[in-house]
Amino acid sequence: AYDYTTSIINLIDTPKEYERKDYSFNSFQSWLRYLPLKKDNTVFLFNGEEKYNQSAQYRVIDIDVGNKDLQQCADAVMRLRAEYLFASNQKNDIHFNYTNGTSIPFSKWSSGYYPSLKSNKVVWVSNANDSSYSSFKKYMNNIFMYAGTASLEKELSKIDMNDIEAGDVFIKGGFPGHAVIVVDVAINKTNGDKCFMLAQSYMPAQSIHILKNPNNSDLSPWYSVKECTEIIVTPEWTFYPDQLKRF
């Protein structure tokens, strides 16, 4: 049975005057706010070492990093999206593009084909069909290797800051680029301001963590849309409002 008491929604309160936005229970938005948090607030790298900077995280999400340097920034966003689709029995909707533009659907992978890169072209090689969770994890590792911020940015649609929802992504595609995902949204019933909470992984691959708000310790870990009209300053990257995208 799932222990909801350790989740974001139960352990992180909204700021005063704000109430969490209503989301239907089986939605991606709702799934994100029920992510479990670790008791230990240390961010670990994939190799078990502690991250050099331990001041960015507000809380650490209880999800594995893997033992390779793969689950970095955009990868963590894709992992959360794919985990939701897997858990909610929408496996046919799991697909991401490689950096070279090839679409790699999990449905093709799980039906017994393995994408092999030959001189930057993808050749599908016959393989045993397997739609298990461990097969899904192997699929995600493959995606982490050949996709990133540059490919994910092209797959997402632009969203206005005022329409921000949980599940939206601030993303700067490139080498290096960065991506963080909105894991919760609350609304101020008096003035209509929205505030949002962000989570990230980074380089090297590390525990996915909820970010502090370095510009407003009273509001942290929430960010106010009103305070983010020109830039969104996160502990390790600065985004702009026109970099907000949606799956």
C-alpha positions as semicolon CSV with decimal commas, in nm:
position;residue;x (nm);y (nm);z (nm)
1;A;0,000;0,000;0,000
2;Y;0,120;0,348;-0,080
3;D;0,204;0,572;0,213
4;Y;0,062;0,915;0,129
5;T;0,181;1,068;0,457
6;T;0,533;1,117;0,319
7;S;0,420;1,301;0,005
8;I;0,472;1,662;-0,101
9;I;0,105;1,750;-0,043
10;N;0,121;1,631;0,319
11;L;0,466;1,756;0,416
12;I;0,490;2,095;0,242
13;D;0,225;2,353;0,327
14;T;0,111;2,627;0,094
15;P;0,207;2,986;0,181
16;K;-0,047;3,179;0,389
17;E;-0,348;3,295;0,184
18;Y;-0,281;3,030;-0,084
19;E;-0,475;2,711;-0,150
20;R;-0,365;2,421;-0,366
21;K;-0,523;2,417;-0,709
22;D;-0,785;2,144;-0,761
23;Y;-0,664;1,861;-0,982
24;S;-0,848;1,540;-1,063
25;F;-0,699;1,252;-0,869
26;N;-0,575;1,047;-1,166
27;S;-0,408;1,345;-1,340
28;F;-0,035;1,397;-1,388
29;Q;-0,068;1,716;-1,179
30;S;-0,213;1,530;-0,884
31;W;0,036;1,241;-0,920
32;L;0,327;1,485;-0,891
33;R;0,209;1,637;-0,563
34;Y;0,180;1,287;-0,417
35;L;0,548;1,211;-0,484
36;P;0,706;1,078;-0,165
37;L;0,983;1,271;0,012
38;K;1,286;1,124;0,186
39;K;1,347;1,184;0,555
40;D;1,715;1,243;0,482
41;N;1,761;1,575;0,305
42;T;2,098;1,498;0,144
43;V;2,132;1,504;-0,236
44;F;2,341;1,207;-0,350
45;L;2,506;1,155;-0,686
46;F;2,454;0,836;-0,889
47;N;2,782;0,695;-0,749
48;G;2,674;0,735;-0,387
49;E;2,880;1,047;-0,320
50;E;2,721;1,358;-0,175
51;K;2,661;1,644;-0,417
52;Y;2,909;1,930;-0,378
53;N;2,632;2,190;-0,339
54;Q;2,391;2,090;-0,063
55;S;2,218;2,429;-0,040
56;A;1,984;2,411;-0,342
57;Q;1,734;2,154;-0,214
58;Y;1,434;2,214;0,009
59;R;1,345;1,844;0,020
60;V;1,460;1,531;-0,162
61;I;1,212;1,319;-0,360
62;D;1,220;0,947;-0,285
63;I;1,294;0,807;-0,631
64;D;1,606;0,620;-0,744
65;V;1,886;0,786;-0,939
66;G;2,031;0,473;-1,097
67;N;2,401;0,383;-1,078
68;K;2,511;0,552;-1,401
69;D;2,558;0,923;-1,478
70;L;2,237;0,929;-1,683
71;Q;1,938;1,072;-1,497
72;Q;2,032;1,438;-1,527
73;C;1,810;1,745;-1,576
74;A;1,579;1,673;-1,873
75;D;1,605;1,302;-1,792
76;A;1,449;1,353;-1,449
77;V;1,159;1,541;-1,611
78;M;1,108;1,258;-1,864
79;R;1,137;0,999;-1,587
80;L;0,858;1,159;-1,383
81;R;0,634;1,194;-1,688
82;A;0,696;0,833;-1,794
83;E;0,655;0,694;-1,439
84;Y;0,314;0,860;-1,423
85;L;0,208;0,716;-1,760
86;F;0,337;0,370;-1,660
87;A;0,164;0,380;-1,319
88;S;-0,167;0,506;-1,462
89;N;-0,176;0,238;-1,733
90;Q;-0,114;0,479;-2,021
91;K;0,195;0,292;-2,138
92;N;0,111;0,351;-2,505
93;D;0,159;0,723;-2,448
94;I;0,521;0,681;-2,335
95;H;0,744;0,805;-2,616
96;F;1,036;1,045;-2,639
97;N;1,256;1,161;-2,922
98;Y;1,628;1,107;-2,949
99;T;1,842;1,417;-3,003
100;N;1,857;1,317;-3,373
101;G;1,475;1,347;-3,391
102;T;1,377;0,977;-3,403
103;S;1,066;0,897;-3,199
104;I;1,124;0,603;-2,962
105;P;0,789;0,473;-2,830
106;F;0,786;0,240;-2,531
107;S;0,513;0,037;-2,708
108;K;0,760;-0,059;-2,981
109;W;1,033;-0,132;-2,726
110;S;0,805;-0,349;-2,512
111;S;0,669;-0,538;-2,815
112;G;1,017;-0,670;-2,885
113;Y;1,227;-0,416;-3,071
114;Y;1,546;-0,250;-2,958
115;P;1,663;0,081;-3,110
116;S;2,023;0,060;-3,223
117;L;2,210;0,370;-3,342
118;K;2,414;0,316;-3,659
119;S;2,591;0,628;-3,793
120;N;2,326;0,848;-3,625
121;K;2,035;0,653;-3,779
122;V;1,813;0,435;-3,566
123;V;1,778;0,070;-3,670
124;W;1,519;-0,138;-3,482
125;V;1,661;-0,476;-3,386
126;S;1,432;-0,766;-3,292
127;N;1,445;-0,845;-2,920
128;A;1,236;-1,032;-2,660
129;N;0,910;-0,850;-2,591
130;D;0,879;-0,733;-2,233
131;S;0,644;-0,471;-2,090
132;S;0,753;-0,521;-1,729
133;Y;0,868;-0,240;-1,501
134;S;1,231;-0,354;-1,529
135;S;1,203;-0,336;-1,908
136;F;1,056;0,015;-1,868
137;K;1,357;0,116;-1,656
138;K;1,594;-0,012;-1,928
139;Y;1,395;0,182;-2,187
140;M;1,429;0,500;-1,978
141;N;1,806;0,452;-1,943
142;N;1,824;0,423;-2,321
143;I;1,626;0,748;-2,356
144;F;1,852;0,921;-2,101
145;M;2,154;0,827;-2,316
146;Y;2,021;0,961;-2,646
147;A;1,780;1,240;-2,548
148;G;1,820;1,558;-2,348
149;T;1,712;1,920;-2,309
150;A;1,763;1,991;-2,682
151;S;1,525;1,712;-2,791
152;L;1,273;1,751;-2,507
153;E;1,236;2,126;-2,564
154;K;1,119;2,057;-2,921
155;E;0,858;1,806;-2,801
156;L;0,687;2,045;-2,561
157;S;0,437;2,326;-2,628
158;K;0,484;2,682;-2,510
159;I;0,264;2,796;-2,219
160;D;0,196;3,142;-2,076
161;M;0,326;3,194;-1,721
162;N;-0,023;3,292;-1,604
163;D;-0,151;2,950;-1,711
164;I;0,119;2,758;-1,522
165;E;0,015;2,412;-1,399
166;A;0,185;2,126;-1,219
167;G;0,360;1,912;-1,481
168;D;0,480;2,215;-1,680
169;V;0,852;2,246;-1,746
170;F;1,095;2,536;-1,755
171;I;1,347;2,429;-2,017
172;K;1,647;2,572;-2,198
173;G;1,753;2,332;-2,468
174;G;2,119;2,301;-2,548
175;F;2,459;2,171;-2,450
176;P;2,451;2,257;-2,168
177;G;2,085;2,333;-2,116
178;H;1,869;2,276;-1,812
179;A;1,513;2,177;-1,720
180;V;1,307;2,187;-1,402
181;I;0,952;2,061;-1,354
182;V;0,660;2,225;-1,172
183;V;0,541;1,974;-0,909
184;D;0,263;2,176;-0,744
185;V;0,059;2,494;-0,788
186;A;-0,140;2,697;-0,535
187;I;-0,363;3,003;-0,582
188;N;-0,408;3,311;-0,367
189;K;-0,785;3,337;-0,323
190;T;-0,766;3,711;-0,255
191;N;-0,558;3,845;-0,543
192;G;-0,549;3,547;-0,782
193;D;-0,170;3,516;-0,773
194;K;-0,042;3,167;-0,846
195;C;0,261;3,014;-0,682
196;F;0,445;2,703;-0,793
197;M;0,703;2,455;-0,668
198;L;0,995;2,324;-0,876
199;A;1,196;2,002;-0,880
200;Q;1,519;1,915;-1,062
201;S;1,803;1,675;-1,112
202;Y;2,130;1,816;-1,243
203;M;2,477;1,719;-1,359
204;P;2,618;1,476;-1,256
205;A;2,303;1,258;-1,220
206;Q;2,166;1,310;-0,869
207;S;1,865;1,273;-0,639
208;I;1,563;1,458;-0,778
209;H;1,498;1,739;-0,532
210;I;1,257;2,025;-0,465
211;L;1,428;2,359;-0,507
212;K;1,443;2,640;-0,256
213;N;1,342;2,987;-0,371
214;P;1,671;3,179;-0,331
215;N;1,501;3,518;-0,379
216;N;1,220;3,484;-0,127
217;S;1,291;3,279;0,185
218;D;0,944;3,359;0,327
219;L;0,777;3,198;0,026
220;S;1,034;2,919;-0,031
221;P;1,003;2,653;-0,166
222;W;0,720;2,824;-0,357
223;Y;0,771;3,082;-0,631
224;S;0,514;3,352;-0,703
225;V;0,413;3,413;-1,066
226;K;0,391;3,786;-0,982
227;E;0,758;3,782;-0,878
228;C;0,865;3,590;-1,190
229;T;0,746;3,820;-1,468
230;E;1,099;3,881;-1,601
231;I;1,321;3,601;-1,472
232;I;1,286;3,287;-1,263
233;V;1,597;3,258;-1,048
234;T;1,648;2,903;-0,918
235;P;1,947;2,800;-0,703
236;E;2,153;2,667;-0,996
237;W;1,999;2,816;-1,312
238;T;1,805;3,121;-1,429
239;F;1,505;3,075;-1,658
240;Y;1,284;3,318;-1,848
241;P;0,902;3,315;-1,866
242;D;0,907;3,224;-2,237
243;Q;1,088;2,898;-2,149
244;L;0,777;2,749;-1,985
245;K;0,653;2,446;-2,180
246;R;0,398;2,163;-2,143
247;F;0,374;1,796;-2,241
